[in-house]
Amino acid sequence: MTHSNRRLVLNVNVLDVGISPGAWTLGVAPNAFLDASHFVRIAQAAERGTLDGFFLADSPGFWENPKVKPTRALEPTAVLATVAAHTTNLGLIGTASTTFNGPYELAERFLSLDVASGGRVAWNVVTTYSPVVGANFGLQALPDREERYARAAEFVDVVTELWESALTGVPVNHRGPRFEVSGRLAVAPSAQGYPALIQAGGSPAGRELAGRTAHGVFTAELTLAAGIEHYRYVKDAAARAGRDPDQVKILPGLITVIGSTEREAIERHESLRAHVPADFGAERLSGTLGVDVTTLDWDEPIPAHVLAVPEDLDAYQGSLGFRESVVGLAQEGNLSIRQLLRSLNGSGGHRAIIGTPEQIADTIEEWFLAGAADGFNLMPDALPTGLDEFVDHVVPILRRRGLFRHEYSEKTLRGRFGATLPALHAVG
């Protein structure tokens, strides 16, 4: 596979002060995630590197352990509005749940931001599986996985219909099993028609939804083989839905720890890990596998029943995408719990590269050319320093190899993703 007609898509996934729980030790204030200037600083670094998008996750609940790391707090679209005012080209990707929002309100909020930013917005569609969040909305229990994805599918349809109403002026008259919506948005269409769609679910239902609707898919992959398999699955799902698979960009998460030498990168990583409680990794792995790993022998291969798909998927509260990624790594190496924790390096279900700029670039190029990724959602170990290192030292290598742009050419985020404008907008 050549890259003569392909260009990488690179977003930065802005996780508080960095993906590493020890990121707050690298000079940034632990409460920087409450300061809008912190996000502006990161966004401007991303734009300096001609990155495609600035990605914000969200979970409307207090779920992270503040004794381990700072937790995110600011609502994504509020942050993105501030970032939009201090940038010119950078894409603005915000997460919002289909379980805990209404279609009309969300459609209005995201299209308004898209208009105000000049067509740079995408909505990251999630269904939310955290019982902590459910309690905040008065739910004793979350809807089961099948119902959450059925709601999500109709929710996306309604939002898209509302966005198209802004293009056509024709009111929506939706009558479905979960939503009834009559009317139209007062907001005008944006420079790209309406926001692009990103999807982050790794379950079979999530992948099908991505193939049918998404312009970008945020995946969790630890091995090249698993990445290729997922890539082909979602591209095939797009084709089954009657879409051009090239219009769907597969974007695995990639954690980066960069040093001028490999030894320097390892030392940086170890210094960050030194601030993480010993039981943090075990707690996260227990949540991913759905089994308390402290009850297992840490030096024997992980039993097959622990790695098997949970019999009761409704009772399993974690991400199936993360679980599949971690299980694949464990099975490939017949790993013990201790070995698996060491291999994960605190990464959850995302691939982590600890090394020089050349090593980071080599991994990106390998996955891109092998058909495992169209680009990556970058997850620097610490922010803003980890992103600065990537922009200053990895981006130039990718440019020299002909993999990444030297300057922005497309004004809209859809254009940067290689996605066509909505047909009605193209006609108008």
Short mmCIF file of C-alpha atoms in Angstrom, two decimals:
data_model
loop_
_atom_site.label_atom_id
_atom_site.label_comp_id
_atom_site.label_asym_id
_atom_site.label_seq_id
_atom_site.Cartn_x
_atom_site.Cartn_y
_atom_site.Cartn_z
CA MET A 1 0.00 0.00 0.00
CA THR A 2 1.36 3.41 -0.95
CA HIS A 3 0.49 6.77 0.50
CA SER A 4 0.72 8.79 -2.72
CA ASN A 5 -2.95 9.79 -2.50
CA ARG A 6 -3.40 9.51 1.25
CA ARG A 7 -2.52 11.90 4.03
CA LEU A 8 -2.54 11.21 7.72
CA VAL A 9 -5.26 12.55 9.97
CA LEU A 10 -3.83 13.59 13.34
CA ASN A 11 -5.92 14.84 16.25
CA VAL A 12 -4.78 15.57 19.78
CA ASN A 13 -6.95 13.99 22.48
CA VAL A 14 -6.76 16.51 25.31
CA LEU A 15 -7.05 14.56 28.55
CA ASP A 16 -6.75 17.11 31.35
CA VAL A 17 -3.00 17.67 31.80
CA GLY A 18 -2.04 14.47 29.93
CA ILE A 19 -2.84 10.77 29.74
CA SER A 20 -0.30 9.86 32.42
CA PRO A 21 -1.59 10.05 36.00
CA GLY A 22 1.75 11.64 36.89
CA ALA A 23 1.54 14.35 34.21
CA TRP A 24 0.84 17.06 36.76
CA THR A 25 4.44 16.70 38.02
CA LEU A 26 5.94 18.11 34.80
CA GLY A 27 5.53 21.79 35.58
CA VAL A 28 1.84 22.36 34.82
CA ALA A 29 -0.48 23.24 37.70
CA PRO A 30 -2.61 20.24 38.77
CA ASN A 31 -5.74 22.36 38.35
CA ALA A 32 -4.77 23.66 34.90
CA PHE A 33 -7.71 21.77 33.44
CA LEU A 34 -9.96 24.40 35.05
CA ASP A 35 -8.15 27.22 33.24
CA ALA A 36 -9.30 28.03 29.70
CA SER A 37 -5.84 29.36 28.84
CA HIS A 38 -4.43 25.84 29.36
CA PHE A 39 -6.62 24.53 26.54
CA VAL A 40 -5.87 27.52 24.33
CA ARG A 41 -2.14 26.91 24.79
CA ILE A 42 -2.54 23.26 23.71
CA ALA A 43 -4.77 24.17 20.76
CA GLN A 44 -2.32 26.74 19.47
CA ALA A 45 0.50 24.18 19.64
CA ALA A 46 -1.68 21.74 17.68
CA GLU A 47 -2.41 24.39 15.05
CA ARG A 48 1.29 25.23 14.84
CA GLY A 49 1.81 21.59 13.89
CA THR A 50 -1.09 21.70 11.36
CA LEU A 51 -2.91 18.96 13.26
CA ASP A 52 -6.45 18.21 12.14
CA GLY A 53 -8.41 18.34 15.34
CA PHE A 54 -8.59 19.15 19.05
CA PHE A 55 -10.51 16.30 20.69
CA LEU A 56 -12.29 16.52 24.04
CA ALA A 57 -13.75 13.52 25.83
CA ASP A 58 -16.56 13.88 28.35
CA SER A 59 -18.34 11.93 31.04
CA PRO A 60 -20.95 13.94 32.94
CA GLY A 61 -20.06 12.48 36.31
CA PHE A 62 -17.28 12.53 38.88
CA TRP A 63 -15.72 9.17 38.09
CA GLU A 64 -11.93 9.57 38.13
CA ASN A 65 -10.02 9.12 41.41
CA PRO A 66 -8.70 12.62 42.25
CA LYS A 67 -6.08 11.07 44.52
CA VAL A 68 -4.45 9.59 41.41
CA LYS A 69 -4.81 12.30 38.77
CA PRO A 70 -6.70 15.51 38.03
CA THR A 71 -10.14 14.88 36.62
CA ARG A 72 -11.79 16.69 33.74
CA ALA A 73 -14.54 19.10 34.70
CA LEU A 74 -15.37 21.66 32.01
CA GLU A 75 -18.11 20.87 29.51
CA PRO A 76 -16.56 20.27 26.05
CA THR A 77 -18.52 22.70 23.88
CA ALA A 78 -17.80 25.55 26.32
CA VAL A 79 -14.07 24.81 26.06
CA LEU A 80 -14.26 24.43 22.27
CA ALA A 81 -15.98 27.80 21.90
CA THR A 82 -13.04 29.40 23.70
CA VAL A 83 -10.54 27.45 21.59
CA ALA A 84 -12.36 28.47 18.42
CA ALA A 85 -11.88 32.13 19.26
CA HIS A 86 -8.09 31.65 19.58
CA THR A 87 -7.47 29.45 16.51
CA THR A 88 -8.16 29.70 12.78
CA ASN A 89 -7.94 26.23 11.22
CA LEU A 90 -7.91 23.60 13.97
CA GLY A 91 -10.85 21.20 14.05
CA LEU A 92 -13.00 21.15 17.20
CA ILE A 93 -14.23 17.71 18.27
CA GLY A 94 -16.55 17.47 21.27
CA THR A 95 -18.04 14.42 22.99
CA ALA A 96 -21.70 14.21 23.97
CA SER A 97 -23.76 11.20 24.99
CA THR A 98 -26.88 10.01 23.21
CA THR A 99 -28.06 8.53 26.51
CA PHE A 100 -28.13 11.77 28.48
CA ASN A 101 -28.97 14.48 25.93
CA GLY A 102 -31.91 15.40 23.72
CA PRO A 103 -31.55 15.44 19.91
CA TYR A 104 -32.87 18.96 19.32
CA GLU A 105 -30.78 20.62 22.02
CA LEU A 106 -27.61 18.81 20.93
CA ALA A 107 -28.20 19.54 17.24
CA GLU A 108 -28.65 23.24 17.98
CA ARG A 109 -25.60 23.44 20.27
CA PHE A 110 -23.16 21.73 17.90
CA LEU A 111 -24.41 23.44 14.73
CA SER A 112 -24.19 26.83 16.46
CA LEU A 113 -20.56 26.11 17.34
CA ASP A 114 -19.93 24.90 13.79
CA VAL A 115 -21.30 28.13 12.32
CA ALA A 116 -19.37 30.30 14.76
CA SER A 117 -16.09 28.48 14.04
CA GLY A 118 -16.37 28.51 10.26
CA GLY A 119 -17.16 24.82 9.77
CA ARG A 120 -14.58 23.20 12.04
CA VAL A 121 -16.74 21.09 14.38
CA ALA A 122 -17.36 17.37 14.84
CA TRP A 123 -19.57 15.57 17.34
CA ASN A 124 -18.05 12.49 18.98
CA VAL A 125 -21.01 10.16 19.51
CA VAL A 126 -20.94 8.02 22.67
CA THR A 127 -23.60 6.01 24.49
CA THR A 128 -22.20 6.12 28.09
CA TYR A 129 -21.87 2.99 30.21
CA SER A 130 -20.99 4.48 33.61
CA PRO A 131 -23.51 3.87 36.41
CA VAL A 132 -22.03 6.92 38.16
CA VAL A 133 -23.36 9.08 35.33
CA GLY A 134 -26.73 7.35 35.36
CA ALA A 135 -27.19 8.22 39.03
CA ASN A 136 -26.63 11.90 38.22
CA PHE A 137 -29.66 11.73 35.93
CA GLY A 138 -31.89 9.87 38.36
CA LEU A 139 -31.48 6.42 36.82
CA GLN A 140 -31.29 3.45 39.16
CA ALA A 141 -29.78 1.45 36.30
CA LEU A 142 -28.57 2.25 32.81
CA PRO A 143 -30.41 0.91 29.76
CA ASP A 144 -28.80 -2.29 28.54
CA ARG A 145 -26.19 -2.15 25.78
CA GLU A 146 -28.61 -3.13 23.00
CA GLU A 147 -31.06 -0.40 24.00
CA ARG A 148 -28.32 2.23 24.35
CA TYR A 149 -27.12 1.57 20.81
CA ALA A 150 -30.64 1.41 19.41
CA ARG A 151 -31.30 4.80 21.00
CA ALA A 152 -27.99 6.11 19.67
CA ALA A 153 -28.80 5.03 16.11
CA GLU A 154 -32.14 6.84 16.13
CA PHE A 155 -30.66 9.81 18.00
CA VAL A 156 -28.01 10.32 15.28
CA ASP A 157 -30.69 10.05 12.60
CA VAL A 158 -32.81 12.74 14.30
CA VAL A 159 -29.84 15.07 14.78
CA THR A 160 -28.86 14.65 11.11
CA GLU A 161 -32.44 15.34 10.02
CA LEU A 162 -32.44 18.52 12.10
CA TRP A 163 -29.12 19.64 10.62
CA GLU A 164 -30.47 18.99 7.14
CA SER A 165 -33.51 21.10 8.01
CA ALA A 166 -31.13 24.02 8.41
CA LEU A 167 -30.00 23.43 4.82
CA THR A 168 -33.43 22.92 3.25
CA GLY A 169 -35.76 24.92 5.46
CA VAL A 170 -38.08 21.89 5.49
CA PRO A 171 -39.31 21.03 9.01
CA VAL A 172 -38.53 17.65 10.51
CA ASN A 173 -41.43 15.30 11.18
CA HIS A 174 -39.77 12.38 12.94
CA ARG A 175 -41.91 9.66 14.50
CA GLY A 176 -39.77 6.84 15.82
CA PRO A 177 -39.84 4.31 18.65
CA ARG A 178 -37.83 6.59 20.97
CA PHE A 179 -38.15 10.14 19.63
CA GLU A 180 -40.87 12.35 18.20
CA VAL A 181 -39.57 15.63 16.84
CA SER A 182 -41.47 18.20 14.79
CA GLY A 183 -39.98 21.46 13.63
CA ARG A 184 -36.65 22.75 12.40
CA LEU A 185 -33.54 24.49 13.62
CA ALA A 186 -33.35 28.27 13.47
CA VAL A 187 -29.57 28.02 13.04
CA ALA A 188 -28.17 28.53 9.54
CA PRO A 189 -25.98 25.88 7.86
CA SER A 190 -22.24 26.17 8.40
CA ALA A 191 -19.37 26.40 5.96
CA GLN A 192 -19.28 22.57 5.89
CA GLY A 193 -23.07 22.18 5.94
CA TYR A 194 -23.18 20.76 9.44
CA PRO A 195 -20.78 19.05 11.87
CA ALA A 196 -18.86 15.91 11.01
CA LEU A 197 -19.51 12.78 13.07
CA ILE A 198 -16.97 10.83 15.10
CA GLN A 199 -17.83 7.51 16.73
CA ALA A 200 -15.88 5.83 19.51
CA GLY A 201 -17.73 2.60 20.29
CA GLY A 202 -15.78 -0.64 19.83
CA SER A 203 -18.62 -3.13 20.26
CA PRO A 204 -20.18 -4.80 17.19
CA ALA A 205 -23.15 -2.42 17.41
CA GLY A 206 -20.77 0.51 17.76
CA ARG A 207 -18.79 -0.52 14.71
CA GLU A 208 -21.94 -0.90 12.63
CA LEU A 209 -23.11 2.55 13.73
CA ALA A 210 -19.69 3.94 12.80
CA GLY A 211 -19.80 2.36 9.36
CA ARG A 212 -23.25 3.79 8.71
CA THR A 213 -22.74 7.33 10.02
CA ALA A 214 -19.21 8.31 11.05
CA HIS A 215 -16.55 10.35 9.27
CA GLY A 216 -13.96 9.37 11.86
CA VAL A 217 -13.74 6.38 14.19
CA PHE A 218 -11.77 6.55 17.45
CA THR A 219 -10.52 3.01 18.14
CA ALA A 220 -8.46 1.29 20.83
CA GLU A 221 -5.89 -1.10 19.37
CA LEU A 222 -2.73 -2.54 20.94
CA THR A 223 -1.41 -4.70 18.10
CA LEU A 224 -1.00 -4.17 14.38
CA ALA A 225 -2.96 -7.32 13.54
CA ALA A 226 -5.92 -6.23 15.64
CA GLY A 227 -5.74 -2.78 14.10
CA ILE A 228 -5.91 -4.20 10.57
CA GLU A 229 -8.86 -6.42 11.51
CA HIS A 230 -10.82 -3.54 13.03
CA TYR A 231 -9.96 -1.27 10.09
CA ARG A 232 -11.34 -3.77 7.59
CA TYR A 233 -14.44 -4.47 9.70
CA VAL A 234 -15.51 -0.82 9.87
CA LYS A 235 -14.64 -0.14 6.20
CA ASP A 236 -16.76 -3.17 5.23
CA ALA A 237 -19.58 -1.89 7.46
CA ALA A 238 -19.43 1.42 5.58
CA ALA A 239 -19.63 -0.38 2.25
CA ARG A 240 -22.62 -2.43 3.47
CA ALA A 241 -24.32 0.84 4.38
CA GLY A 242 -23.82 2.10 0.82
CA ARG A 243 -21.03 4.53 1.73
CA ASP A 244 -17.58 5.05 0.24
CA PRO A 245 -15.22 3.42 2.80
CA ASP A 246 -12.60 6.09 2.09
CA GLN A 247 -15.02 8.61 3.64
CA VAL A 248 -14.60 6.88 7.02
CA LYS A 249 -11.26 7.56 8.74
CA ILE A 250 -10.05 4.99 11.28
CA LEU A 251 -8.14 6.74 14.06
CA PRO A 252 -6.66 4.59 16.84
CA GLY A 253 -5.52 6.23 20.04
CA LEU A 254 -1.73 6.53 20.33
CA ILE A 255 -0.01 7.39 23.60
CA THR A 256 3.35 9.08 23.08
CA VAL A 257 6.28 9.44 25.47
CA ILE A 258 9.08 11.21 23.60
CA GLY A 259 12.76 11.62 24.39
CA SER A 260 15.80 12.65 22.37
CA THR A 261 17.05 9.09 22.99
CA GLU A 262 15.16 5.94 23.85
CA ARG A 263 16.79 5.94 27.29
CA GLU A 264 15.60 9.50 27.89
CA ALA A 265 12.05 8.55 26.92
CA ILE A 266 12.10 5.55 29.24
CA GLU A 267 13.39 7.69 32.10
CA ARG A 268 10.64 10.23 31.48
CA HIS A 269 8.04 7.47 31.50
CA GLU A 270 9.42 5.93 34.69
CA SER A 271 9.47 9.31 36.43
CA LEU A 272 5.78 9.75 35.62
CA ARG A 273 4.92 6.22 36.75
CA ALA A 274 6.65 6.82 40.08
CA HIS A 275 3.77 9.07 41.11
CA VAL A 276 1.09 6.46 40.42
CA PRO A 277 -0.20 4.29 43.30
CA ALA A 278 0.78 0.64 42.93
CA ASP A 279 -2.83 -0.54 42.80
CA PHE A 280 -3.93 1.93 40.11
CA GLY A 281 -3.09 -0.33 37.16
CA ALA A 282 -4.70 -3.35 38.79
CA GLU A 283 -7.86 -1.37 39.47
CA ARG A 284 -8.10 -0.22 35.86
CA LEU A 285 -7.40 -3.71 34.50
CA SER A 286 -10.05 -5.20 36.79
CA GLY A 287 -12.59 -2.77 35.35
CA THR A 288 -11.54 -3.58 31.78
CA LEU A 289 -11.71 -7.36 32.21
CA GLY A 290 -14.73 -7.33 34.52
CA VAL A 291 -12.82 -9.49 37.02
CA ASP A 292 -10.99 -8.55 40.21
CA VAL A 293 -7.43 -9.33 39.10
CA THR A 294 -6.13 -9.20 42.69
CA THR A 295 -7.79 -12.60 43.20
CA LEU A 296 -5.68 -14.19 40.43
CA ASP A 297 -2.15 -15.58 40.43
CA TRP A 298 -0.17 -12.72 38.89
CA ASP A 299 2.67 -14.93 37.63
CA GLU A 300 0.68 -17.61 35.81
CA PRO A 301 -0.91 -17.21 32.36
CA ILE A 302 -4.29 -15.56 32.68
CA PRO A 303 -7.03 -18.24 32.76
CA ALA A 304 -9.09 -18.61 29.61
CA HIS A 305 -12.38 -17.93 31.42
CA VAL A 306 -11.09 -14.51 32.52
CA LEU A 307 -10.34 -13.56 28.92
CA ALA A 308 -13.55 -15.00 27.48
CA VAL A 309 -16.36 -12.66 26.43
CA PRO A 310 -18.57 -12.05 29.51
CA GLU A 311 -21.65 -14.25 29.44
CA ASP A 312 -23.80 -11.40 30.74
CA LEU A 313 -22.86 -8.40 28.61
CA ASP A 314 -25.54 -6.26 30.26
CA ALA A 315 -23.87 -6.74 33.64
CA TYR A 316 -20.46 -5.82 32.22
CA GLN A 317 -19.96 -2.08 32.76
CA GLY A 318 -16.72 -1.51 30.82
CA SER A 319 -15.92 -0.71 27.21
CA LEU A 320 -16.06 -3.76 24.93
CA GLY A 321 -13.61 -2.07 22.58
CA PHE A 322 -11.02 -1.61 25.33
CA ARG A 323 -11.63 -5.14 26.58
CA GLU A 324 -11.14 -6.69 23.15
CA SER A 325 -7.90 -4.75 22.69
CA VAL A 326 -6.47 -5.83 26.07
CA VAL A 327 -7.61 -9.45 25.72
CA GLY A 328 -6.03 -9.70 22.27
CA LEU A 329 -2.69 -8.55 23.67
CA ALA A 330 -2.89 -11.03 26.56
CA GLN A 331 -3.80 -13.94 24.30
CA GLU A 332 -1.14 -13.14 21.72
CA GLY A 333 1.64 -13.41 24.30
CA ASN A 334 -0.04 -15.86 26.71
CA LEU A 335 0.65 -13.24 29.38
CA SER A 336 0.28 -13.26 33.13
CA ILE A 337 -1.40 -10.38 34.96
CA ARG A 338 2.00 -9.00 35.91
CA GLN A 339 3.25 -9.20 32.32
CA LEU A 340 0.03 -7.68 30.97
CA LEU A 341 0.22 -4.72 33.34
CA ARG A 342 3.85 -4.17 32.33
CA SER A 343 2.94 -4.37 28.62
CA LEU A 344 0.05 -1.95 29.01
CA ASN A 345 2.27 0.65 30.70
CA GLY A 346 -0.82 2.29 32.14
CA SER A 347 -2.25 2.74 28.65
CA GLY A 348 -5.62 1.07 29.20
CA GLY A 349 -6.45 -0.27 25.75
CA HIS A 350 -4.44 2.14 23.61
CA ARG A 351 -1.03 1.54 22.08
CA ALA A 352 1.79 3.40 23.85
CA ILE A 353 5.11 4.24 22.18
CA ILE A 354 8.01 5.22 24.42
CA GLY A 355 10.94 6.37 22.32
CA THR A 356 12.57 8.88 20.01
CA PRO A 357 10.74 11.02 17.45
CA GLU A 358 11.96 8.63 14.74
CA GLN A 359 10.49 5.63 16.59
CA ILE A 360 7.16 7.41 17.00
CA ALA A 361 7.13 8.32 13.30
CA ASP A 362 8.07 4.75 12.33
CA THR A 363 5.08 3.33 14.21
CA ILE A 364 2.70 5.87 12.67
CA GLU A 365 4.00 5.12 9.18
CA GLU A 366 3.88 1.35 9.71
CA TRP A 367 0.24 1.35 10.78
CA PHE A 368 -0.74 3.83 8.08
CA LEU A 369 0.85 1.84 5.25
CA ALA A 370 -0.32 -1.53 6.59
CA GLY A 371 -3.98 -0.49 6.49
CA ALA A 372 -4.46 -0.40 10.25
CA ALA A 373 -5.10 3.35 10.51
CA ASP A 374 -5.90 6.45 8.49
CA GLY A 375 -4.36 8.51 11.26
CA PHE A 376 -4.32 8.73 15.04
CA ASN A 377 -5.85 10.42 18.02
CA LEU A 378 -2.66 11.43 19.80
CA MET A 379 -2.60 11.10 23.58
CA PRO A 380 0.58 12.79 24.88
CA ASP A 381 1.85 11.63 28.25
CA ALA A 382 1.79 15.19 29.58
CA LEU A 383 0.31 18.44 28.30
CA PRO A 384 1.40 20.76 26.89
CA THR A 385 5.02 19.51 26.90
CA GLY A 386 4.29 16.13 25.26
CA LEU A 387 2.41 17.79 22.42
CA ASP A 388 5.20 20.36 21.94
CA GLU A 389 7.67 17.49 21.54
CA PHE A 390 5.44 15.83 18.94
CA VAL A 391 4.87 19.03 16.95
CA ASP A 392 8.51 20.12 17.03
CA HIS A 393 10.18 16.77 16.40
CA VAL A 394 7.76 14.14 15.02
CA VAL A 395 5.71 16.27 12.63
CA PRO A 396 8.81 17.37 10.63
CA ILE A 397 9.76 13.70 10.11
CA LEU A 398 6.24 12.84 8.89
CA ARG A 399 6.40 15.81 6.52
CA ARG A 400 9.75 14.74 5.09
CA ARG A 401 8.31 11.29 4.45
CA GLY A 402 5.40 12.78 2.53
CA LEU A 403 2.84 11.58 5.07
CA PHE A 404 1.62 14.86 6.51
CA ARG A 405 0.80 18.37 5.34
CA HIS A 406 3.09 21.39 5.57
CA GLU A 407 0.19 23.82 5.77
CA TYR A 408 -3.59 23.79 5.94
CA SER A 409 -5.37 23.74 2.60
CA GLU A 410 -8.93 22.67 3.48
CA LYS A 411 -10.83 25.16 5.60
CA THR A 412 -13.44 22.78 7.01
CA LEU A 413 -12.98 19.71 9.17
CA ARG A 414 -14.97 17.60 6.71
CA GLY A 415 -12.60 18.67 3.98
CA ARG A 416 -9.60 17.75 6.08
CA PHE A 417 -11.08 14.30 6.71
CA GLY A 418 -11.62 13.87 2.97
CA ALA A 419 -15.38 13.77 3.51
CA THR A 420 -17.80 15.29 1.03
CA LEU A 421 -20.10 18.13 2.01
CA PRO A 422 -23.76 17.22 2.50
CA ALA A 423 -25.37 16.85 -0.90
CA LEU A 424 -27.99 19.53 -0.30
CA HIS A 425 -25.28 21.96 0.76
CA ALA A 426 -23.26 21.17 -2.35
CA VAL A 427 -26.30 21.96 -4.52
CA GLY A 428 -27.09 25.14 -2.63
#
